[in-house]
Coordinates of C-alpha atoms and ligand atoms in Angstrom, one line a residue:
M1 CA -23.6 28.0 -0.5
I2 CA -25.0 24.5 -0.9
K3 CA -25.8 22.6 2.3
T4 CA -24.0 19.3 2.9
D5 CA -23.3 16.9 5.8
Y6 CA -19.6 17.8 5.7
D7 CA -17.2 20.3 4.2
L8 CA -14.8 17.5 3.5
V9 CA -14.8 13.8 3.5
I10 CA -11.5 11.8 3.3
I11 CA -11.5 8.2 2.1
G12 CA -8.8 6.1 3.6
A13 CA -6.7 6.3 6.9
G14 CA -3.2 5.6 5.7
P15 CA -0.5 8.2 6.0
A16 CA -2.1 10.4 3.3
G17 CA -5.7 10.2 4.8
L18 CA -4.4 10.9 8.3
T19 CA -2.3 13.8 7.2
A20 CA -5.2 15.3 5.2
G21 CA -7.2 14.9 8.5
I22 CA -4.5 16.7 10.6
Y23 CA -4.5 19.6 8.2
S24 CA -8.2 20.0 7.8
A25 CA -9.0 19.5 11.5
R26 CA -6.5 22.2 12.3
A27 CA -8.3 24.4 9.7
R28 CA -11.4 23.7 11.7
M29 CA -13.2 22.2 8.7
N30 CA -16.3 20.0 9.3
V31 CA -14.4 16.9 8.2
L32 CA -15.0 13.1 8.4
L33 CA -12.5 10.4 7.6
L34 CA -13.8 7.0 6.4
E35 CA -11.8 3.9 6.7
K36 CA -13.0 0.4 5.8
A37 CA -10.5 -1.5 7.9
V38 CA -8.2 -0.2 10.6
P39 CA -6.3 3.1 10.4
G40 CA -2.7 2.8 9.1
G41 CA -3.0 1.5 5.6
Q42 CA -0.1 -0.4 3.9
I43 CA 2.5 0.9 6.5
L44 CA 0.9 -1.4 9.1
I45 CA 2.5 -4.3 7.2
T46 CA 5.9 -2.6 7.0
D47 CA 8.1 -3.8 9.7
W48 CA 10.7 -1.0 9.8
I49 CA 10.7 2.5 8.2
E50 CA 14.1 4.2 8.0
N51 CA 13.5 6.8 5.3
Y52 CA 10.9 8.9 7.0
P53 CA 12.6 12.0 8.3
G54 CA 12.7 12.7 12.0
F55 CA 13.2 9.1 13.1
P56 CA 17.0 8.5 12.8
E57 CA 16.8 5.1 14.4
G58 CA 13.8 4.1 12.2
I59 CA 10.3 3.4 13.4
S60 CA 7.9 0.5 12.9
G61 CA 5.0 1.0 10.5
Y62 CA 2.5 0.3 13.3
D63 CA 4.1 2.9 15.7
L64 CA 4.2 5.6 13.0
S65 CA 0.6 5.1 12.0
E66 CA -0.5 5.1 15.7
K67 CA 1.3 8.4 16.2
M68 CA -0.4 9.9 13.1
K69 CA -3.8 8.7 14.3
I70 CA -3.3 10.0 17.8
Q71 CA -2.2 13.4 16.4
A72 CA -5.2 13.6 14.1
E73 CA -7.8 12.6 16.7
S74 CA -6.3 14.9 19.3
L75 CA -7.0 17.8 16.9
G76 CA -10.6 16.7 16.7
L77 CA -10.7 14.5 13.5
K78 CA -13.7 12.2 13.4
I79 CA -12.7 8.7 12.1
E80 CA -15.5 6.3 11.2
S81 CA -15.2 2.7 10.2
A82 CA -17.2 2.3 7.0
E83 CA -16.7 1.0 3.5
V84 CA -17.5 3.3 0.5
H85 CA -19.7 1.5 -1.9
S86 CA -19.8 4.1 -4.7
L87 CA -19.7 7.9 -5.4
N88 CA -22.0 10.3 -7.2
L89 CA -19.9 13.3 -8.2
S90 CA -22.2 14.8 -10.8
G91 CA -23.6 17.6 -8.6
E92 CA -22.0 20.4 -6.5
A93 CA -22.9 18.3 -3.4
K94 CA -20.8 15.2 -3.8
E95 CA -22.5 12.0 -2.6
I96 CA -20.7 9.2 -0.9
I97 CA -22.8 6.0 -0.9
L98 CA -22.1 3.7 2.1
K99 CA -23.8 0.4 2.9
D100 CA -26.4 1.9 5.1
R101 CA -26.6 5.6 4.1
T102 CA -25.5 8.3 1.8
I103 CA -23.5 11.3 3.0
T104 CA -22.9 14.6 1.2
T105 CA -19.9 16.7 1.2
K106 CA -18.6 19.9 -0.6
S107 CA -15.2 18.4 -1.1
L108 CA -13.6 15.0 -1.2
I109 CA -10.0 13.6 -0.8
I110 CA -9.5 10.1 -2.1
A111 CA -6.6 8.5 -0.1
S112 CA -7.7 4.9 -0.4
G113 CA -4.2 3.6 -1.2
A114 CA -3.2 0.4 -2.9
S115 CA -3.1 -3.3 -2.2
P116 CA -0.7 -6.1 -3.1
R117 CA -1.0 -7.5 -6.6
K118 CA -1.7 -11.3 -6.8
L119 CA -0.2 -13.6 -9.4
G120 CA -2.9 -16.3 -9.6
I121 CA -0.5 -19.1 -8.4
G122 CA -2.8 -20.4 -5.6
E123 CA -2.8 -17.4 -3.3
D124 CA -6.5 -17.9 -2.4
K125 CA -6.1 -21.6 -1.7
F126 CA -2.9 -21.3 0.3
F127 CA -3.5 -17.8 1.9
G128 CA -2.8 -18.2 5.7
K129 CA -1.4 -21.7 5.0
G130 CA 2.0 -20.6 3.9
V131 CA 1.2 -18.0 1.3
S132 CA 1.5 -14.4 2.6
F133 CA 1.9 -10.8 1.5
C134 CA 3.1 -9.6 4.9
A135 CA 6.5 -10.5 6.5
T136 CA 5.7 -8.4 9.7
C137 CA 2.5 -10.4 10.2
D138 CA 3.7 -13.9 9.3
G139 CA 7.5 -13.9 9.4
P140 CA 7.7 -15.3 12.9
F141 CA 5.8 -18.5 11.8
F142 CA 8.8 -19.4 9.6
R143 CA 11.5 -19.6 12.2
D144 CA 14.2 -22.0 10.9
K145 CA 12.1 -22.7 7.9
I146 CA 12.8 -22.3 4.1
V147 CA 10.7 -19.7 2.3
V148 CA 10.4 -18.4 -1.3
A149 CA 9.9 -14.6 -1.9
I150 CA 8.8 -13.2 -5.3
G151 CA 9.6 -9.8 -6.7
G152 CA 12.6 -7.4 -7.2
G153 CA 11.2 -4.1 -5.9
D154 CA 11.7 -2.3 -2.6
T155 CA 9.0 -4.3 -0.9
A156 CA 10.4 -7.7 -1.9
I157 CA 14.0 -6.8 -1.0
Q158 CA 13.2 -5.0 2.3
E159 CA 10.8 -7.7 3.5
S160 CA 13.0 -10.6 2.4
I161 CA 15.8 -9.1 4.5
F162 CA 13.4 -8.9 7.4
L163 CA 12.4 -12.6 6.8
T164 CA 16.0 -13.7 7.3
K165 CA 15.6 -12.8 11.0
F166 CA 13.4 -15.9 11.2
A167 CA 13.8 -18.2 8.2
K168 CA 17.0 -20.2 7.7
K169 CA 16.9 -19.6 4.0
V170 CA 15.0 -17.2 1.6
Y171 CA 15.0 -17.9 -2.1
L172 CA 14.2 -14.7 -3.9
V173 CA 12.7 -15.3 -7.3
H174 CA 12.8 -12.4 -9.7
R175 CA 11.7 -12.4 -13.4
R176 CA 14.8 -10.5 -14.5
N177 CA 18.5 -10.6 -13.6
E178 CA 18.5 -7.0 -12.2
L179 CA 16.7 -5.6 -9.2
R180 CA 14.3 -2.6 -9.3
A181 CA 14.8 -1.9 -5.6
T182 CA 16.8 1.1 -4.3
K183 CA 20.6 0.5 -4.2
I184 CA 21.0 0.5 -0.4
L185 CA 18.5 -2.3 -0.1
Q186 CA 20.2 -4.2 -2.9
E187 CA 23.6 -4.0 -1.2
R188 CA 22.1 -5.3 2.1
A189 CA 20.4 -8.2 0.3
Y190 CA 23.5 -9.2 -1.6
K191 CA 25.5 -9.2 1.6
N192 CA 22.9 -11.4 3.4
E193 CA 24.1 -15.0 3.4
K194 CA 20.6 -16.4 4.0
I195 CA 19.2 -14.9 0.7
E196 CA 19.7 -16.9 -2.5
F197 CA 18.6 -15.1 -5.7
V198 CA 16.8 -17.1 -8.4
W199 CA 17.2 -14.9 -11.4
D200 CA 15.2 -14.8 -14.7
S201 CA 12.5 -16.9 -13.1
V202 CA 8.8 -16.9 -12.3
V203 CA 6.8 -18.9 -9.9
T204 CA 4.2 -21.0 -11.7
G205 CA 2.4 -22.6 -8.8
V206 CA 2.4 -23.6 -5.1
E207 CA 2.3 -27.2 -4.1
G208 CA 1.2 -28.8 -0.8
F209 CA -1.5 -30.7 1.0
F210 CA -2.4 -28.9 4.2
G211 CA 0.0 -26.0 3.6
V212 CA 2.8 -24.9 1.3
E213 CA 5.3 -27.7 0.8
G214 CA 7.0 -26.6 -2.4
V215 CA 7.1 -23.7 -4.9
K216 CA 7.3 -24.4 -8.7
V217 CA 9.7 -22.1 -10.5
K218 CA 10.4 -21.7 -14.2
N219 CA 13.5 -20.2 -15.7
L220 CA 12.4 -17.9 -18.5
K221 CA 15.6 -18.2 -20.4
T222 CA 16.0 -22.0 -20.4
N223 CA 12.3 -22.9 -19.8
E224 CA 13.6 -25.3 -17.1
E225 CA 11.2 -26.0 -14.3
K226 CA 12.0 -27.1 -10.8
T227 CA 10.3 -27.2 -7.4
I228 CA 11.9 -25.5 -4.5
T229 CA 11.1 -27.3 -1.2
A230 CA 9.7 -24.5 1.0
N231 CA 7.2 -23.9 3.8
G232 CA 6.3 -20.4 2.8
C233 CA 5.8 -18.2 -0.2
F234 CA 5.8 -14.4 0.1
I235 CA 4.5 -12.4 -2.9
W236 CA 5.6 -8.8 -3.4
V237 CA 5.1 -8.1 -7.1
G238 CA 3.7 -4.6 -6.9
I239 CA 0.5 -2.9 -6.0
L240 CA -3.0 -2.2 -7.4
P241 CA -5.0 0.9 -6.6
N242 CA -8.0 0.6 -4.2
T243 CA -10.5 2.2 -6.5
A244 CA -13.4 -0.3 -6.9
F245 CA -15.8 2.3 -5.6
L246 CA -14.8 4.9 -8.2
N247 CA -16.7 3.4 -11.1
G248 CA -15.3 5.8 -13.7
S249 CA -16.3 8.9 -11.7
V250 CA -12.8 10.4 -11.9
K251 CA -10.1 10.0 -14.6
T252 CA -7.4 7.4 -14.0
D253 CA -4.4 6.1 -15.9
E254 CA -4.4 2.8 -17.7
F255 CA -3.6 0.9 -14.4
G256 CA -6.4 2.6 -12.5
F257 CA -4.3 5.1 -10.5
I258 CA -6.1 8.5 -10.2
K259 CA -4.8 11.3 -12.3
A260 CA -4.4 14.6 -10.4
D261 CA -2.8 18.0 -11.1
E262 CA -0.2 19.8 -8.9
K263 CA -3.0 20.9 -6.5
M264 CA -3.9 17.2 -6.2
Q265 CA -7.2 18.0 -7.9
T266 CA -8.7 15.2 -10.0
S267 CA -10.8 15.5 -13.2
V268 CA -13.7 16.6 -10.9
P269 CA -13.5 20.0 -9.3
G270 CA -13.5 19.7 -5.5
V271 CA -12.3 16.1 -5.6
F272 CA -8.7 15.5 -4.7
A273 CA -6.4 12.4 -4.6
A274 CA -3.4 11.8 -2.4
G275 CA -0.9 9.1 -1.7
D276 CA -0.5 5.6 -3.3
V277 CA -3.9 5.8 -5.1
R278 CA -2.6 8.7 -7.2
D279 CA -0.7 8.3 -10.5
T280 CA 2.7 9.4 -9.1
P281 CA 6.3 8.6 -9.9
L282 CA 7.1 7.8 -6.3
R283 CA 5.1 6.0 -3.6
Q284 CA 6.5 6.7 -0.2
I285 CA 5.2 7.8 3.1
A286 CA 7.0 11.2 2.6
T287 CA 5.3 11.7 -0.8
A288 CA 1.9 10.6 0.6
V289 CA 2.0 13.1 3.4
G290 CA 3.1 15.8 1.0
D291 CA 0.3 15.1 -1.4
A292 CA -2.2 15.1 1.5
A293 CA -1.1 18.5 2.9
I294 CA -1.6 20.0 -0.6
A295 CA -4.9 18.3 -1.1
A296 CA -6.3 19.4 2.3
V297 CA -5.2 23.1 1.8
C298 CA -6.6 23.1 -1.8
S299 CA -9.8 21.6 -0.6
E300 CA -10.2 24.4 1.9
H301 CA -9.5 27.0 -0.8
Y302 CA -12.0 25.2 -3.1
I303 CA -14.8 25.5 -0.4
E304 CA -13.9 29.2 0.3
N305 CA -14.5 29.9 -3.4
L306 CA -17.9 28.2 -3.6
S307 CA -20.6 30.9 -4.0
Ligands
NAP401 P1 7.3 -2.3 -7.5 O1 8.3 -1.3 -7.2 O2 6.3 -2.1 -8.6 O3 8.0 -3.7 -7.8 C1 7.3 -4.8 -8.2 C2 8.3 -5.9 -8.5 O4 7.5 -7.1 -8.8 C3 9.2 -5.6 -9.6 O5 10.5 -6.1 -9.4 C4 8.6 -6.4 -10.8 O6 9.5 -6.9 -11.7 C5 7.9 -7.6 -10.1 N1 6.7 -8.0 -10.8 C6 5.7 -7.3 -11.2 N2 4.7 -8.1 -11.8 C7 5.3 -9.4 -11.8 C8 4.8 -10.6 -12.3 N3 3.6 -10.7 -12.9 N4 5.6 -11.7 -12.1 C9 6.8 -11.6 -11.5 N5 7.3 -10.4 -11.0 C10 6.5 -9.3 -11.2 O7 6.4 -2.7 -6.2 P2 6.8 -2.6 -4.6 O8 8.1 -3.2 -4.4 O9 5.6 -3.2 -3.9 O10 6.8 -1.1 -4.3 C11 5.7 -0.3 -4.5 C12 6.0 1.2 -4.2 O11 6.3 1.4 -2.8 C13 7.3 1.6 -4.9 O12 7.1 3.0 -5.4 C14 8.4 1.5 -3.9 O13 9.5 2.4 -4.1 C15 7.6 1.9 -2.6 N6 8.2 1.2 -1.5 C16 9.3 1.8 -0.9 C17 10.0 1.3 0.2 C18 11.1 2.0 0.8 O14 11.4 3.1 0.5 N7 11.8 1.4 1.8 C19 9.6 0.0 0.7 C20 8.5 -0.6 0.1 C21 7.9 0.0 -1.0 P3 10.3 -5.9 -12.7 O15 11.3 -5.2 -11.9 O16 10.8 -6.8 -13.8 O17 9.2 -4.9 -13.3

């Protein structure tokens, strides 16, 4: 069998990466988990999770990711803080190129997740000055203030409801007149008196001097434009896969999400994908951990079958 630094390297320490780590550490594989930021992934910016089984009262994203990390490390999983620059998957020994060195592995699980999509409405100029992607992180700054939220999916609705704990008013701007979010969240949002829906509309810009003072909104049906006076603007218009390091080394769909089969194997044998980075019909913690368990076990089988 080929000699490599590791049997398995996992990229990303969100729920998928940590779950793959738990399974492979229990299988006593020689495994390393690489994470470029802090373990937890997107759930770190989720204030309250109430659809992950086993927590009838709900649990904060931070607490759930901490529990996963403690469980993985107690089983012996090694987690290293390092950003993957690129991959060379052409040989049987797969190369992972980091800033300061290259490591080799027999098998790889890509669980690098996804990040919030931007709209190009001044996010970079106003980020940290009223523009945010994270209600958990920034919501408390908007106590008794007016904010605009953008999007109609689960994230926009759930996080807007959370924002009403602080803000006196949340204008929720959505480009259609129907929400994409799951029905239970819709019902809660419609009942919430602090949320006012701005239908069939898009945000075209953010105005302000030192920070956000107003948000420009255009109605797509009437073309009418107006500025909503607000101190904050939260953007929740979907996610993009964290795959910059892939550079075409595995097949993806047209949006860049990795294609994988029912064993979570990608177009390259021995390379698996799990969680939000995968081309999947549902992106939940429950589906991410399911993907990851399959990927870890199939990675173990892949190595056993190497001659
Ligand atoms: P999403 O489901 O893709 O929704 C994105 C929303 O942004 C949609 O309403 C979309 O409008 C809108 N949008 C997209 N591009 C836009 C643009 N250029 N301008 C204006 N609006 C735009 O994304 P998400 O809400 O972040 O959710 C991502 C995944 O995580 C989903 O699978 C979701 O179910 C999951 N999630 C689940 C929970 C939960 O279960 N509690 C919580 C958070 C996230 P259209 O509707 O018109 O396309």
